[in-house]
Coordinates of C-alpha atoms in Angstrom, one line a residue:
Chain A
M101 CA -10.9 43.5 -23.0
T102 CA -11.0 42.1 -19.5
N103 CA -11.8 44.2 -16.5
K104 CA -9.0 46.0 -14.8
M105 CA -11.2 47.0 -11.9
E106 CA -10.3 43.9 -9.9
I107 CA -6.9 45.5 -9.0
A108 CA -7.9 49.1 -9.3
D109 CA -7.3 49.8 -5.6
K110 CA -3.8 48.2 -5.8
L111 CA -2.6 49.8 -9.1
M112 CA -0.6 52.9 -8.3
S113 CA 2.5 54.8 -9.2
L114 CA 6.0 54.2 -7.7
E115 CA 5.6 57.4 -5.8
E116 CA 2.3 56.4 -4.2
A117 CA 3.4 52.8 -3.4
V118 CA 6.5 54.0 -1.6
K119 CA 4.6 56.8 0.2
K120 CA 1.8 54.4 1.3
F121 CA 3.9 51.5 2.6
I122 CA 7.5 52.5 3.4
K123 CA 8.4 54.7 6.4
N124 CA 11.5 55.7 8.1
G125 CA 12.8 52.7 10.0
S126 CA 10.7 50.1 8.0
Q127 CA 12.1 46.6 7.8
I128 CA 12.3 45.8 4.1
A129 CA 13.0 42.5 2.3
L130 CA 14.5 42.8 -1.1
G131 CA 13.5 40.3 -3.8
G132 CA 15.8 39.2 -6.6
F133 CA 19.4 38.1 -6.3
T134 CA 22.7 39.9 -6.9
V135 CA 22.3 41.0 -10.6
M136 CA 18.8 39.6 -11.2
R137 CA 15.3 41.1 -10.8
N138 CA 16.3 43.7 -8.2
P139 CA 13.5 46.1 -7.5
M140 CA 15.5 49.0 -8.8
A141 CA 12.7 51.4 -9.7
L142 CA 11.4 51.1 -6.2
A143 CA 14.9 51.5 -4.7
Y144 CA 15.4 54.7 -6.7
E145 CA 12.0 56.1 -5.6
I146 CA 12.8 55.3 -1.9
I147 CA 16.0 57.3 -2.3
R148 CA 14.2 60.2 -4.0
Q149 CA 11.7 60.3 -1.2
G150 CA 14.5 60.6 1.3
I151 CA 13.5 57.6 3.4
K152 CA 16.0 56.9 6.2
D153 CA 17.0 54.2 8.7
L154 CA 15.8 51.2 6.8
H155 CA 16.4 47.8 8.2
I156 CA 17.1 45.6 5.1
V157 CA 16.8 41.8 5.3
C158 CA 17.9 39.7 2.3
H159 CA 19.9 36.6 1.3
S160 CA 22.3 37.5 -1.5
H161 CA 21.8 40.9 -2.8
G162 CA 23.5 43.3 -5.1
Q163 CA 22.5 46.5 -7.0
A164 CA 19.4 47.7 -5.1
L165 CA 21.0 47.0 -1.8
D166 CA 24.2 48.9 -2.8
V167 CA 22.4 52.0 -4.1
L168 CA 20.2 52.2 -1.0
I169 CA 23.2 51.9 1.3
G170 CA 25.2 54.4 -0.8
A171 CA 22.4 56.9 -0.7
G172 CA 22.3 56.7 3.1
C173 CA 18.9 55.1 3.4
V174 CA 20.0 52.0 5.4
K175 CA 20.7 51.9 9.1
R176 CA 20.6 48.1 9.7
L177 CA 21.2 45.1 7.6
E178 CA 20.8 41.3 8.0
I179 CA 22.4 39.6 5.0
A180 CA 24.2 36.6 3.6
Y181 CA 26.0 38.1 0.7
G182 CA 26.6 41.5 -0.9
G183 CA 27.9 41.2 -4.5
A184 CA 27.1 41.8 -8.1
G185 CA 28.7 38.8 -9.9
R186 CA 31.8 39.6 -11.9
Y187 CA 31.0 43.3 -11.9
A188 CA 31.5 43.8 -8.2
P189 CA 32.4 40.6 -6.4
T190 CA 31.8 42.5 -3.2
C191 CA 29.2 45.3 -3.5
I192 CA 31.2 48.5 -3.2
R193 CA 29.1 50.9 -1.1
F194 CA 28.2 47.9 1.2
K195 CA 31.9 47.2 1.6
K196 CA 32.7 50.9 2.4
A197 CA 29.8 51.2 4.8
I198 CA 30.8 48.2 6.8
Q199 CA 34.5 49.2 6.8
N200 CA 33.7 52.7 7.9
G201 CA 31.3 51.5 10.6
E202 CA 28.4 53.3 9.0
I203 CA 25.7 50.6 9.3
E204 CA 24.7 47.9 11.8
F205 CA 25.0 44.5 10.2
E206 CA 24.4 40.8 11.0
D207 CA 25.8 38.0 8.8
Y208 CA 23.8 34.8 8.1
S209 CA 24.1 32.3 5.1
N210 CA 21.8 32.1 2.1
Y211 CA 20.0 29.0 3.3
Q212 CA 19.7 30.4 6.8
M213 CA 18.1 33.7 5.5
S214 CA 15.8 31.7 3.2
L215 CA 14.7 29.5 6.1
R216 CA 14.0 32.6 8.2
F217 CA 11.7 33.9 5.6
L218 CA 10.0 30.5 5.3
A219 CA 9.5 30.5 9.0
G220 CA 7.9 33.9 8.8
A221 CA 5.7 32.8 6.0
L222 CA 4.6 29.7 8.0
N223 CA 4.0 31.8 11.1
I224 CA 6.3 29.7 13.3
P225 CA 8.7 31.5 15.6
F226 CA 11.9 29.7 14.6
I227 CA 13.3 27.0 12.3
P228 CA 16.1 24.5 12.7
T229 CA 19.0 23.7 10.4
K230 CA 22.4 22.0 10.5
S231 CA 23.9 24.8 8.5
G232 CA 26.4 26.9 10.3
L233 CA 27.6 24.4 12.9
G234 CA 31.3 25.2 13.6
S235 CA 31.2 28.4 11.6
D236 CA 31.9 31.9 13.0
L237 CA 28.4 32.8 11.9
L238 CA 27.6 31.3 15.2
N239 CA 30.6 32.8 17.1
Y240 CA 30.1 36.5 16.3
E241 CA 27.0 38.6 16.8
G242 CA 26.9 41.7 14.6
F243 CA 24.1 43.6 16.5
S244 CA 24.8 45.1 19.9
K245 CA 22.6 44.3 23.0
E246 CA 20.9 47.7 22.6
V247 CA 20.0 47.0 18.9
R248 CA 18.7 43.6 20.0
K249 CA 16.0 45.3 22.0
E250 CA 14.6 47.2 19.0
R251 CA 11.6 46.5 16.9
K252 CA 11.8 43.7 14.4
V253 CA 15.2 42.6 15.7
A254 CA 15.5 39.1 17.2
P255 CA 16.6 39.1 20.8
K256 CA 19.2 36.5 19.9
K257 CA 21.0 35.8 16.6
F258 CA 20.4 32.0 17.0
E259 CA 20.2 29.2 19.5
I260 CA 21.8 25.8 19.5
M261 CA 19.5 22.9 20.6
Q262 CA 19.8 19.2 21.1
N263 CA 17.5 17.2 18.9
P264 CA 14.6 16.4 21.3
F265 CA 13.7 13.2 19.6
I266 CA 16.8 11.2 20.2
E267 CA 19.2 10.5 23.1
E268 CA 22.5 10.7 21.3
K269 CA 24.2 14.1 20.8
D270 CA 22.6 15.7 17.7
E271 CA 22.6 19.5 17.6
V272 CA 20.7 21.8 15.4
V273 CA 20.8 25.6 15.0
L274 CA 17.5 27.4 15.6
L275 CA 17.0 30.6 13.6
P276 CA 14.5 33.3 14.4
A277 CA 11.7 33.9 11.9
L278 CA 11.5 37.1 9.8
N279 CA 8.4 39.1 9.2
P280 CA 9.4 42.2 7.3
D281 CA 7.2 45.2 7.2
V282 CA 7.4 45.3 3.4
T283 CA 8.7 43.0 0.7
L284 CA 9.7 44.5 -2.7
I285 CA 9.5 42.3 -5.7
H286 CA 10.0 42.9 -9.4
A287 CA 8.1 40.3 -11.5
Q288 CA 7.6 39.8 -15.2
Y289 CA 3.8 39.6 -15.2
V290 CA 0.8 40.5 -13.0
G291 CA -2.6 39.5 -14.1
E292 CA -5.6 41.8 -14.1
D293 CA -6.8 39.7 -11.2
G294 CA -3.6 40.4 -9.3
T295 CA -1.9 37.0 -9.7
V296 CA 1.9 37.3 -9.9
R297 CA 4.0 35.3 -12.3
I298 CA 7.8 35.3 -11.9
K299 CA 9.6 33.7 -14.8
G300 CA 13.0 32.1 -14.5
L301 CA 14.3 31.5 -10.9
T302 CA 12.1 32.7 -8.0
F303 CA 15.1 32.8 -5.5
A304 CA 13.3 33.3 -2.1
D305 CA 10.8 35.9 -3.4
I306 CA 7.8 33.8 -2.7
E307 CA 8.8 33.1 1.0
Q308 CA 9.8 36.8 1.3
A309 CA 6.4 37.9 0.1
K310 CA 4.4 35.5 2.3
A311 CA 6.5 36.5 5.3
A312 CA 5.8 40.2 5.0
D313 CA 3.1 42.5 6.3
Y314 CA 2.8 44.3 2.9
V315 CA 4.1 43.4 -0.6
I316 CA 4.8 45.8 -3.4
V317 CA 5.2 44.2 -6.8
T318 CA 6.5 46.1 -9.8
C319 CA 6.1 44.3 -13.1
E320 CA 7.0 44.4 -16.8
E321 CA 3.5 43.8 -18.0
I322 CA -0.1 43.6 -16.7
V323 CA -1.8 40.8 -18.6
P324 CA -5.4 39.7 -19.0
R325 CA -7.0 37.5 -16.3
S326 CA -7.7 34.9 -19.0
Y327 CA -4.0 34.7 -19.9
I328 CA -2.6 34.4 -16.4
R329 CA -5.3 31.7 -15.5
L330 CA -4.7 29.7 -18.7
D331 CA -1.6 28.2 -17.2
P332 CA -1.8 28.6 -13.4
D333 CA 1.0 26.1 -12.9
Q334 CA 3.4 28.9 -13.9
N335 CA 2.1 31.4 -11.3
S336 CA 4.0 32.5 -8.2
L337 CA 1.7 34.3 -5.9
P338 CA -2.1 34.6 -5.5
P339 CA -3.6 38.1 -5.6
F340 CA -4.3 38.4 -1.9
F341 CA -0.7 38.5 -0.9
V342 CA -0.1 41.7 -3.0
D343 CA -0.9 45.2 -1.7
A344 CA 0.5 47.4 -4.4
I345 CA 1.1 46.8 -8.1
V346 CA 3.1 49.2 -10.2
K347 CA 3.7 48.7 -13.9
V348 CA 7.4 49.6 -14.5
P349 CA 8.9 48.2 -17.7
Y350 CA 12.6 47.8 -17.3
G351 CA 12.0 48.2 -13.5
A352 CA 15.0 46.0 -12.7
H353 CA 17.5 47.7 -14.9
P354 CA 20.6 47.5 -14.6
T355 CA 19.9 44.1 -13.3
G356 CA 18.3 41.5 -15.5
C357 CA 14.8 40.1 -15.9
F358 CA 14.5 36.6 -17.5
A359 CA 12.9 36.5 -21.0
F360 CA 12.7 40.4 -21.0
Y361 CA 16.2 41.8 -20.7
D362 CA 19.7 41.0 -19.6
Y363 CA 21.8 42.8 -17.0
D364 CA 23.4 45.9 -18.5
P365 CA 27.2 45.2 -18.4
K366 CA 28.0 48.8 -19.5
H367 CA 26.0 50.3 -16.7
L368 CA 27.3 47.9 -14.1
N369 CA 30.9 48.6 -15.1
M370 CA 30.2 52.3 -15.0
Y371 CA 28.5 52.0 -11.6
R372 CA 31.6 50.2 -10.2
E373 CA 33.8 53.1 -11.3
Y374 CA 31.5 55.7 -9.7
A375 CA 30.8 53.8 -6.5
N376 CA 34.5 53.4 -5.8
D377 CA 34.9 57.2 -5.4
D378 CA 32.7 59.1 -2.8
N379 CA 32.4 62.2 -4.9
K380 CA 31.8 60.4 -8.1
F381 CA 29.1 58.3 -6.4
K382 CA 27.2 61.5 -5.6
E383 CA 27.4 62.4 -9.3
Y384 CA 26.0 58.9 -10.0
L385 CA 23.0 59.5 -7.7
E386 CA 22.5 63.0 -9.1
R387 CA 22.4 61.8 -12.7
W388 CA 20.5 58.5 -12.3
V389 CA 18.3 59.0 -9.3
Y390 CA 17.7 62.5 -8.1
G391 CA 18.0 64.0 -11.6
V392 CA 15.1 62.0 -13.0
K393 CA 11.5 62.2 -11.9
T394 CA 10.2 59.0 -13.5
H395 CA 11.6 55.6 -14.6
E396 CA 10.8 56.7 -18.2
E397 CA 13.3 59.6 -17.8
Y398 CA 15.8 57.1 -16.4
L399 CA 15.4 54.8 -19.4
N400 CA 15.9 57.7 -21.7
K401 CA 19.3 58.2 -20.2
V402 CA 20.1 54.5 -20.6
G403 CA 19.2 55.0 -24.2
T404 CA 17.5 53.0 -26.9
E405 CA 20.7 51.5 -28.2
M406 CA 21.5 49.8 -24.9
L407 CA 17.9 48.8 -24.3
I408 CA 17.9 47.0 -27.6
K409 CA 21.3 45.4 -26.9
I410 CA 20.2 43.9 -23.6
K411 CA 16.7 42.8 -24.9
A412 CA 16.4 39.1 -24.2
N413 CA 15.5 36.5 -26.7
P414 CA 12.1 35.6 -25.2
I415 CA 12.5 32.0 -26.1
I416 CA 16.1 31.5 -24.8
G417 CA 15.7 34.0 -22.0
Y418 CA 18.8 36.1 -22.3
A419 CA 20.4 38.5 -24.8
V420 CA 22.4 36.0 -27.0
G421 CA 25.9 37.2 -27.8
L422 CA 25.7 40.4 -25.6
D423 CA 29.2 41.8 -25.0
R424 CA 29.4 41.2 -21.2
R425 CA 33.0 42.4 -20.6
Chain B
M190 CA 54.5 20.7 -28.1
S191 CA 51.5 21.6 -26.1
L192 CA 49.7 25.0 -26.3
A193 CA 50.3 27.8 -23.9
Y194 CA 47.5 28.3 -21.3
S195 CA 46.4 30.7 -18.6
D196 CA 46.2 30.1 -14.9
N197 CA 42.4 30.1 -14.9
E198 CA 42.5 27.5 -17.7
M199 CA 44.8 25.2 -15.8
M200 CA 42.7 25.6 -12.6
A201 CA 39.4 24.9 -14.4
I202 CA 40.9 21.8 -16.0
S203 CA 42.5 20.5 -12.8
A204 CA 39.2 20.9 -10.9
G205 CA 37.1 19.6 -13.8
R206 CA 39.1 16.3 -13.7
F207 CA 37.7 15.5 -10.3
I208 CA 34.1 15.4 -11.6
K209 CA 32.6 12.0 -12.5
N210 CA 29.4 11.0 -14.4
G211 CA 26.5 11.1 -12.0
D212 CA 28.0 13.8 -9.8
I213 CA 25.7 16.8 -9.0
V214 CA 28.0 19.8 -9.3
F215 CA 27.3 23.0 -7.4
A216 CA 29.0 25.9 -9.1
G217 CA 29.8 29.4 -7.9
T218 CA 31.1 32.4 -9.9
G219 CA 34.3 32.9 -11.9
V220 CA 36.8 30.0 -12.4
S221 CA 34.3 27.7 -10.6
M222 CA 31.8 28.4 -13.4
L223 CA 34.4 27.6 -16.0
A224 CA 35.4 24.4 -14.2
A225 CA 31.8 23.2 -13.8
T226 CA 31.0 23.9 -17.5
A227 CA 34.3 22.3 -18.6
A228 CA 33.7 19.2 -16.5
K229 CA 30.4 18.6 -18.1
R230 CA 31.7 19.2 -21.7
I231 CA 34.9 17.3 -21.3
Y232 CA 34.9 14.7 -18.6
A233 CA 31.5 13.9 -17.3
P234 CA 28.7 14.6 -19.8
K235 CA 26.3 12.8 -17.3
A236 CA 27.2 15.2 -14.4
V237 CA 24.5 17.8 -13.6
V238 CA 25.5 21.4 -13.0
F239 CA 23.2 23.3 -10.7
F240 CA 23.2 26.6 -8.8
E241 CA 22.2 27.7 -5.3
T242 CA 19.8 30.1 -6.9
G243 CA 17.7 27.2 -8.1
G244 CA 18.7 26.6 -11.7
I245 CA 19.1 22.9 -12.4
D246 CA 21.1 21.5 -15.4
P247 CA 21.1 24.6 -17.7
S248 CA 22.4 24.3 -21.3
L249 CA 25.3 26.7 -20.5
D250 CA 25.6 27.8 -24.1
E251 CA 27.1 31.0 -22.8
I252 CA 29.0 31.2 -19.6
P253 CA 27.1 32.8 -16.6
M254 CA 28.8 35.7 -14.9
A255 CA 26.8 35.3 -11.6
V256 CA 24.9 32.5 -10.0
S257 CA 21.7 34.5 -10.7
D258 CA 22.7 35.1 -14.3
L259 CA 19.8 34.5 -16.9
R260 CA 22.1 31.9 -18.4
V261 CA 21.6 29.6 -15.3
M262 CA 17.9 29.6 -16.0
S263 CA 18.0 28.8 -19.7
G264 CA 17.7 25.2 -21.0
T265 CA 17.3 23.8 -17.5
C266 CA 15.2 20.8 -16.5
L267 CA 13.8 22.9 -13.7
N268 CA 13.9 26.5 -12.4
S269 CA 13.2 26.7 -8.7
G270 CA 14.5 28.7 -5.7
L271 CA 17.0 28.7 -2.9
I272 CA 15.2 26.3 -0.5
E273 CA 14.9 23.7 -3.3
A274 CA 18.5 24.2 -4.2
F275 CA 19.7 23.6 -0.7
S276 CA 17.5 20.5 -0.5
I277 CA 19.6 19.1 -3.4
V278 CA 23.1 20.1 -1.9
G279 CA 22.5 18.0 1.2
H280 CA 20.3 15.3 -0.2
R281 CA 21.1 11.8 1.2
K282 CA 20.7 10.1 -2.2
L283 CA 23.0 12.5 -4.2
H284 CA 26.7 12.8 -4.5
T285 CA 27.2 16.6 -4.6
I286 CA 30.5 18.3 -5.3
A287 CA 30.7 22.0 -4.6
F288 CA 33.1 24.5 -6.1
L289 CA 33.9 27.5 -3.9
G290 CA 36.3 30.4 -3.7
A291 CA 37.7 32.1 -0.7
A292 CA 39.9 35.0 0.5
Q293 CA 41.6 32.8 3.2
I294 CA 42.0 29.1 3.8
D295 CA 43.6 27.2 6.7
K296 CA 45.3 23.8 6.7
Y297 CA 42.0 22.0 7.4
G298 CA 40.3 23.6 4.4
N299 CA 38.1 26.0 6.4
L300 CA 37.3 29.1 4.4
N301 CA 36.9 32.8 5.0
T302 CA 34.8 34.9 2.7
T303 CA 33.6 37.4 5.3
S304 CA 36.3 39.8 6.4
I305 CA 39.9 40.5 7.3
G306 CA 40.6 42.2 10.7
D307 CA 38.1 42.9 13.4
Y308 CA 34.7 41.5 12.4
H309 CA 32.7 44.6 13.6
R310 CA 35.1 47.1 12.0
P311 CA 37.0 45.1 9.4
K312 CA 40.1 46.2 7.4
T313 CA 38.6 44.5 4.4
R314 CA 35.0 43.4 4.1
F315 CA 34.1 40.7 1.5
S316 CA 30.8 39.5 0.2
G317 CA 30.0 37.2 3.1
S318 CA 28.9 33.6 3.2
G319 CA 26.2 33.5 0.5
G320 CA 25.5 29.8 0.1
A321 CA 29.2 28.9 0.9
C322 CA 28.6 28.0 4.6
D323 CA 25.6 25.9 3.6
V324 CA 27.2 23.9 0.9
A325 CA 30.4 23.4 3.1
S326 CA 28.0 22.0 5.7
F327 CA 26.0 19.7 3.4
A328 CA 27.8 18.8 0.1
S329 CA 29.6 15.4 -0.3
G330 CA 32.8 17.3 -1.1
V331 CA 34.1 20.8 -1.6
I332 CA 36.8 21.9 -4.1
T333 CA 38.1 25.4 -3.4
F334 CA 39.8 27.7 -5.8
M335 CA 42.4 30.0 -4.4
Q336 CA 45.2 32.3 -5.5
H337 CA 48.2 30.7 -3.9
E338 CA 49.6 33.5 -1.6
K339 CA 51.0 33.4 1.9
R340 CA 48.4 35.9 3.1
R341 CA 45.6 33.7 1.9
F342 CA 47.0 30.3 3.1
V343 CA 47.0 31.2 6.8
E344 CA 47.6 29.4 10.1
K345 CA 44.4 31.1 11.5
L346 CA 41.5 32.5 9.6
D347 CA 40.3 36.0 10.5
Y348 CA 36.7 34.6 10.3
L349 CA 35.6 31.0 9.7
T350 CA 32.8 31.3 7.2
S351 CA 32.6 27.8 5.9
V352 CA 33.7 24.6 7.7
G353 CA 36.1 22.2 6.0
W354 CA 37.7 19.6 8.2
Y355 CA 37.2 22.1 11.2
K356 CA 40.0 21.2 13.6
G357 CA 41.1 18.0 11.8
G358 CA 40.7 14.3 12.7
N359 CA 37.0 13.6 13.5
S360 CA 36.2 17.1 14.6
R361 CA 33.9 17.8 11.6
Q362 CA 31.8 14.7 12.3
E363 CA 31.7 15.6 16.0
L364 CA 30.1 18.9 15.1
G365 CA 27.2 17.0 13.6
L366 CA 28.2 17.5 10.0
T367 CA 27.8 13.9 9.0
R368 CA 29.2 13.9 5.5
G369 CA 31.4 16.0 3.2
G370 CA 34.4 18.0 3.9
A371 CA 37.2 19.6 1.9
L372 CA 38.1 17.4 -1.1
A373 CA 40.8 19.5 -2.8
V374 CA 42.2 23.0 -3.2
V375 CA 43.0 24.1 -6.7
T376 CA 45.3 27.1 -7.0
N377 CA 47.3 28.9 -9.7
L378 CA 50.4 26.8 -8.6
G379 CA 49.0 23.3 -7.9
V380 CA 46.5 21.0 -6.3
M381 CA 46.3 20.3 -2.6
R382 CA 44.4 17.4 -1.0
F383 CA 43.8 16.4 2.6
D384 CA 45.3 13.5 4.6
E385 CA 42.8 10.8 5.3
K386 CA 43.6 10.6 9.0
T387 CA 44.8 14.0 10.2
K388 CA 42.7 15.9 7.6
E389 CA 45.7 18.3 7.1
M390 CA 46.4 19.8 3.7
Y391 CA 49.2 18.3 1.6
L392 CA 50.6 19.1 -1.8
A393 CA 49.3 16.5 -4.4
E394 CA 50.3 18.2 -7.7
Y395 CA 52.4 21.1 -8.8
Y396 CA 51.9 22.5 -12.3
P397 CA 54.5 22.2 -15.0
G398 CA 57.0 25.1 -14.5
V399 CA 56.2 25.5 -10.8
T400 CA 58.6 24.3 -8.2
V401 CA 57.6 22.6 -4.9
E402 CA 59.8 25.3 -3.2
K403 CA 57.7 28.1 -4.6
I404 CA 54.5 26.5 -3.3
K405 CA 56.1 26.1 0.2
E406 CA 57.1 29.8 0.1
N407 CA 53.6 30.9 -0.8
T408 CA 51.9 28.8 1.9
G409 CA 51.5 30.4 5.3
F410 CA 51.7 27.1 7.2
E411 CA 53.9 23.9 7.1
I412 CA 52.7 21.8 4.2
D413 CA 53.6 18.2 3.5
V414 CA 55.1 17.9 0.0
S415 CA 56.3 14.3 0.2
R416 CA 53.4 13.0 -1.9
A417 CA 53.7 15.7 -4.6
K418 CA 53.8 14.9 -8.4
E419 CA 53.9 17.1 -11.4
A420 CA 50.4 17.7 -12.8
I421 CA 49.5 16.7 -16.4
P422 CA 49.2 19.9 -18.4
P423 CA 46.0 20.6 -20.3
T424 CA 45.8 18.7 -23.6
E425 CA 45.1 20.5 -26.8
E426 CA 41.6 18.9 -26.9
E427 CA 40.8 20.2 -23.4
L428 CA 41.9 23.7 -24.2
M429 CA 40.0 23.8 -27.5
I430 CA 36.8 22.8 -25.8
L431 CA 37.3 25.3 -23.0
R432 CA 38.1 28.1 -25.5
N433 CA 35.7 27.3 -28.3
E434 CA 32.7 25.9 -26.5
V435 CA 32.8 26.8 -22.8
D436 CA 34.0 30.4 -22.8
P437 CA 34.2 31.6 -26.4
Q438 CA 34.0 35.3 -25.3
R439 CA 37.1 34.6 -23.1
L440 CA 35.3 36.2 -20.2
I441 CA 37.1 34.0 -17.6
C442 CA 39.6 31.9 -19.5
K443 CA 41.9 34.9 -20.2
A444 CA 43.2 35.7 -16.7

């Protein structure tokens, strides 16, 4: 056996990780993408702890974002896309919250948000792109002047600048960097040395992690140092970027986790039905979030039958033949 | 006697026919996923399908239901992330065709996927840009899937999320978007293209059983129909590949 002591000070429970790093008003970056590797167990714990006024920053997000908005944890949002694939082409509680004027929001594109995280990771104040020229992304500001004065909010949404290297007209869009208070990531593996391995697509998780002040990683498995260092080409983050590690098998359910489990079509369809109705949504939260103390209890409710159905073929990466209607 | 087919099947096949070997195809969700997969299986085996999430050339043995689906990460040549994916969309050496969908489109092929009504307090809020604004800015050409309805083909968009030919003529170029633009619009009634000079939308093909009149009635702006021809219906072979290989669970074909 290898020595677990290396990460002893970082290993903690969901409850401890959320208590230690997430406060009312924190700016949180969500890892994953629409229906994949959402940090669901962390989102549920944030809701249980009654954390309020979060400022969420993400590119395309789905389930974790929607549950957090629906539970009233989110005050402010910078986002490119809120959707859960075919199960909710537009995230339902996200849609309602914007239509009812319940959250402050600012629209960017996926590439723009990814670049803003990259700029934050590189510790540069802004980053140029050509994306967005001519779009209403550059004609409408979502945040008011008052909001623009607040902590972690850029004083301007963007700036357009002439390319300083040439004489002819050549404009670029400058985007402000993002440095979230905390980035939440669900990964397949963390080594006993703290090295993180994300399998499948990494989305912008690595940029989001490097941009943040603190990083919480939940993972499917903690594996020996010798294993994670046998093939370092496969690794995603070195140990020193990670502040808290929580082992949470099925921690992304009902979203998927490559080579471990597929998204849960039954749960996502059921969620859509409950999220569409304010009262039923309260029932959903009661049953799946407030009514369970731990993620194990939550998984008991999902049931063995479904957990087996969504189990991924570890070689192919997904659950072959899963009924996804 | 040809086989009966659904709207989504006709749309996927109409769009798939645009794809050529060597094209790098950017796919979104829904019909666009069907079209990208069909293009590769039927017309252009040497085309490469990739996703904004970073999955490049997946085997697509099962149809993905989202661009982050596990199925876009399986059998790929490379799994990467968003920044890498956008470096492909706009790469100067590549011919990239993007499939998009939208809630509204105008006669210059500009798209709205953000909201209807006041931006700050919308009547209907949609998902937002995602990667749509980015690929509309950078890809060599965009093919958009639409339901052909008057309220969707509008004189003025409620919000311009993704730039097509902007205000027509050279206006896209003048913005600083040096390549690309709207290539075609594929609907449940026909296929629209854009005039080379004015960049205004015109009717190129109407599907068998659809009249030109019906398309005019369902378009919220004046549309030139003088160049319209009847589309070739899907062949039995195309439909068989679509149903048996691309979408055997009939997750998208059906509608």
